[in-house]
Coordinates of N, CA, C and O in Angstrom, one line a residue:
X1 N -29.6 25.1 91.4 CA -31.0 24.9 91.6 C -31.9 25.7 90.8 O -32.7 25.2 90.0
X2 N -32.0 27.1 90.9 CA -32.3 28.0 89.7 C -32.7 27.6 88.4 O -33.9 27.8 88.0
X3 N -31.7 27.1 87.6 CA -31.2 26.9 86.3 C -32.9 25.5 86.2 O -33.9 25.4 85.4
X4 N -32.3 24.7 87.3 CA -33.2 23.4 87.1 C -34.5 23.4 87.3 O -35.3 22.7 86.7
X5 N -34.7 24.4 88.3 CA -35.9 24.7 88.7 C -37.0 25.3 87.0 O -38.0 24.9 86.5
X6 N -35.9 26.4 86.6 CA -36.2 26.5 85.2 C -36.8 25.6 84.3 O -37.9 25.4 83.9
X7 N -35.8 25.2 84.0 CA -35.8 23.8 83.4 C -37.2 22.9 83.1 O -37.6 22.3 82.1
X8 N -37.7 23.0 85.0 CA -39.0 22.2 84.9 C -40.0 23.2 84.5 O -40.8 22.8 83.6
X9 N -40.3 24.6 85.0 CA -41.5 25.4 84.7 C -41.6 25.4 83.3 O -42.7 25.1 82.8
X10 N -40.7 25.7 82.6 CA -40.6 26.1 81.3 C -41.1 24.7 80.2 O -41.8 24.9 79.3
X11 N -40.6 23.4 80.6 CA -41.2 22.2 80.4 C -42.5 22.1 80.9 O -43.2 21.4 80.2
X12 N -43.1 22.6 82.1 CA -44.5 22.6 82.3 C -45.6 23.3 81.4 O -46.7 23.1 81.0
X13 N -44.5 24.4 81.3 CA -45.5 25.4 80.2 C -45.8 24.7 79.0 O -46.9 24.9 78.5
X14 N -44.9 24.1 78.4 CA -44.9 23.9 77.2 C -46.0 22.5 77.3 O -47.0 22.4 76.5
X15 N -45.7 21.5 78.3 CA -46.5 20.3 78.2 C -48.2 20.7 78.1 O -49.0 20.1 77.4
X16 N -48.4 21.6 78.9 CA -49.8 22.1 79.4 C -50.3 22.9 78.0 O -51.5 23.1 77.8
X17 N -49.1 23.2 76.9 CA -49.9 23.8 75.8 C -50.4 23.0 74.8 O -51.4 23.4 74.1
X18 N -49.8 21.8 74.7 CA -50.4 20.6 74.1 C -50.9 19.9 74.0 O -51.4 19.4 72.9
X19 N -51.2 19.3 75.6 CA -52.1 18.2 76.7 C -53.0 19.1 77.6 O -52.6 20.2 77.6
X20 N -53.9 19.0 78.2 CA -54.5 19.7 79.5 C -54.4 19.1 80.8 O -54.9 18.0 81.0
X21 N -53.8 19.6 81.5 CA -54.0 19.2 82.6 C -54.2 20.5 83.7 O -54.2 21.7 83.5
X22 N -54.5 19.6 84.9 CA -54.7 20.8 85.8 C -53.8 20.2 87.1 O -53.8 20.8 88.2
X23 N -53.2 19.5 86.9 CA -52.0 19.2 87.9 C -51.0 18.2 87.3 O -51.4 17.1 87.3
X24 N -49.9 18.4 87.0 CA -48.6 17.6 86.8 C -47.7 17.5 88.0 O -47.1 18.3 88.7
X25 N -47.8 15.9 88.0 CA -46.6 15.2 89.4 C -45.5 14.9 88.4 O -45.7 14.6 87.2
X26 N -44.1 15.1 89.0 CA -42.9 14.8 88.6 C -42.2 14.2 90.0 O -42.7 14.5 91.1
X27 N -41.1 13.5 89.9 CA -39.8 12.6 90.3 C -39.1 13.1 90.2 O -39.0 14.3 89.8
X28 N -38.1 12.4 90.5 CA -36.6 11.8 89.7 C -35.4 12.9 90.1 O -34.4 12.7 90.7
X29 N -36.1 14.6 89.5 CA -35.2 15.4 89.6 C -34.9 15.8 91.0 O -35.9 16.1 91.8
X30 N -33.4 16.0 91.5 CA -33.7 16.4 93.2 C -34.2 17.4 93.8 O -33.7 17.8 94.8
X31 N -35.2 17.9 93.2 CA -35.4 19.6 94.1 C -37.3 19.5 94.4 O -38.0 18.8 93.7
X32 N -37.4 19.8 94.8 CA -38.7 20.3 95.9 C -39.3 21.6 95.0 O -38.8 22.7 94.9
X33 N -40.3 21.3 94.4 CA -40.7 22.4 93.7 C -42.3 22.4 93.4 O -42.9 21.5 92.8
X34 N -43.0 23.6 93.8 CA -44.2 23.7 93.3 C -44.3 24.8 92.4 O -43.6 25.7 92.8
X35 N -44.8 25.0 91.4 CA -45.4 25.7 90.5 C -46.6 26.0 90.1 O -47.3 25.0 89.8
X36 N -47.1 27.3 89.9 CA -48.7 27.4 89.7 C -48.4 28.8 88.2 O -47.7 29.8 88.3
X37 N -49.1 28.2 87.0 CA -49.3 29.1 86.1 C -50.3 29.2 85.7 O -51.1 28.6 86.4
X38 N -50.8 30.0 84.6 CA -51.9 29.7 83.6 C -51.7 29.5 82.0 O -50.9 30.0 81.3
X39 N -52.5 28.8 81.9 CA -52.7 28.7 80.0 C -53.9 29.3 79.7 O -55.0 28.8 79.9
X40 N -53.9 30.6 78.9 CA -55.5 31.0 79.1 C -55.5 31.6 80.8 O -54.8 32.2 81.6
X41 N -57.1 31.0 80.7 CA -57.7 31.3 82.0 C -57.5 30.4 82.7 O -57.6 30.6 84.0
X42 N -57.2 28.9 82.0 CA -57.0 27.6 83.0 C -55.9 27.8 84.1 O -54.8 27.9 83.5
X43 N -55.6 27.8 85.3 CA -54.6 27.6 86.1 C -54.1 26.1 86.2 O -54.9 25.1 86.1
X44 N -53.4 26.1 86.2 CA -52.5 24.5 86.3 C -51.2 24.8 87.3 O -50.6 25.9 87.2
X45 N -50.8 23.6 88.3 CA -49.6 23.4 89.1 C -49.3 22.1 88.5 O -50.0 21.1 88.2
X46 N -47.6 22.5 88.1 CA -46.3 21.7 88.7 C -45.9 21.1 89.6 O -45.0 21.7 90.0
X47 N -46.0 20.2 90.3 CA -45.5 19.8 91.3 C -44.1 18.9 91.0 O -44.1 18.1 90.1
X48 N -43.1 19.0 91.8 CA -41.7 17.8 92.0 C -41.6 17.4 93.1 O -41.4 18.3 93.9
X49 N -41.7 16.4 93.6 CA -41.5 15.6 94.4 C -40.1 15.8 95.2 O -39.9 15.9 96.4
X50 N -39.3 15.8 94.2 CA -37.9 15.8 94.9 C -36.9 14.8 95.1 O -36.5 13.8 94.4
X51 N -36.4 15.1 96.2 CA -35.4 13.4 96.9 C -36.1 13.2 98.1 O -36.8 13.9 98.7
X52 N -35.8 12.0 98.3 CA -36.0 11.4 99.9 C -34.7 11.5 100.8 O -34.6 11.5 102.1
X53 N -33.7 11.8 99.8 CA -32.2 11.5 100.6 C -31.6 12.6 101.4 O -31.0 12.5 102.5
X54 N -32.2 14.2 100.3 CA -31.4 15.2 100.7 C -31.9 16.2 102.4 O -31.3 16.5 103.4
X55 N -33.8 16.3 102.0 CA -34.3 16.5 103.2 C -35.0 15.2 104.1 O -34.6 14.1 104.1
X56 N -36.0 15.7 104.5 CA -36.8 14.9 105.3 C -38.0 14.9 104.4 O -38.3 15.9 103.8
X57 N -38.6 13.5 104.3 CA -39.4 12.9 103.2 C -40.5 14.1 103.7 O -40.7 14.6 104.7
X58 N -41.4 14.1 102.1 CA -42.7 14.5 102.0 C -43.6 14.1 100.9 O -43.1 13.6 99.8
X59 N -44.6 14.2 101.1 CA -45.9 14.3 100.3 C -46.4 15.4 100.0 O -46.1 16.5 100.5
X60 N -47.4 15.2 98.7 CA -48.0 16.4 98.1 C -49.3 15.8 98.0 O -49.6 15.0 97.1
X61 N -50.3 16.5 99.0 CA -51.7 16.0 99.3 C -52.5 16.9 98.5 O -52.5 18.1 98.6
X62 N -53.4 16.2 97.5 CA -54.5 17.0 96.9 C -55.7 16.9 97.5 O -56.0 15.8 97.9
X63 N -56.5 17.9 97.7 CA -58.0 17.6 98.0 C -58.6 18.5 97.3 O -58.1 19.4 96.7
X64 N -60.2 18.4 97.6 CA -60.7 19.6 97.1 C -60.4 21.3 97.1 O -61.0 22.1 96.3
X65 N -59.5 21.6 98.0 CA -59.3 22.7 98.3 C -57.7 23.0 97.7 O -57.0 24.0 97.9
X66 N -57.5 22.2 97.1 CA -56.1 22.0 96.2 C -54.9 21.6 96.9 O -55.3 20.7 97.6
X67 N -54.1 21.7 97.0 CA -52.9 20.9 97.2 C -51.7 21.2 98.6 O -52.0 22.2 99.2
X68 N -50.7 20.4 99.1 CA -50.5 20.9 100.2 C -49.6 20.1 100.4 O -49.8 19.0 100.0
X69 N -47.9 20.4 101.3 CA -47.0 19.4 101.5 C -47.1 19.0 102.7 O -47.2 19.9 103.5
X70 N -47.0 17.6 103.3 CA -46.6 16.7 104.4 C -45.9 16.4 104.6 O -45.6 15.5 103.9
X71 N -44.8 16.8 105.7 CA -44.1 15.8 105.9 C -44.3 14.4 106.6 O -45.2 14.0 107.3
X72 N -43.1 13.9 106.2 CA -43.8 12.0 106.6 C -42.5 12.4 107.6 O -41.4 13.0 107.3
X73 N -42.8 11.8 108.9 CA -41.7 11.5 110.0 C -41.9 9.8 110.1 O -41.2 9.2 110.9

């Protein structure tokens, strides 16, 4: 999990040096993961979604006050 978890920050950093963004959603990969860095002074989050299979499903709610996980029962 570690290694993958890696995997994604390190790909976030790199995306965010090229593109701007101030929030990245990802899939696909199984793990549950939030991340928050900076580029500069800009802060930017990571977010992974995860699996539906391994825990109990969630969401990643944004609002003005920034971001937040749900579980869906």
């Amino acid at each position: 999990e570690e290694r993958t978890r890696k995997i994604l920050h390190e790909h976030a950093e790199k995306v965010a040096k090229t593109k701007a963004f101030d929030w990245l959603i990802c899939g696909h990969v199984h793990l549950l993961d939030e991340y928050q860095f900076f580029v500069g002074n800009k802060k930017c989050r990571a977010i992974n979604l995860g699996t539906w299979l391994k825990n109990k499903p969630q969401a990643y709610v944004i609002d003005n006050h920034g971001g937040s996980w749900l579980s869906i029962d």
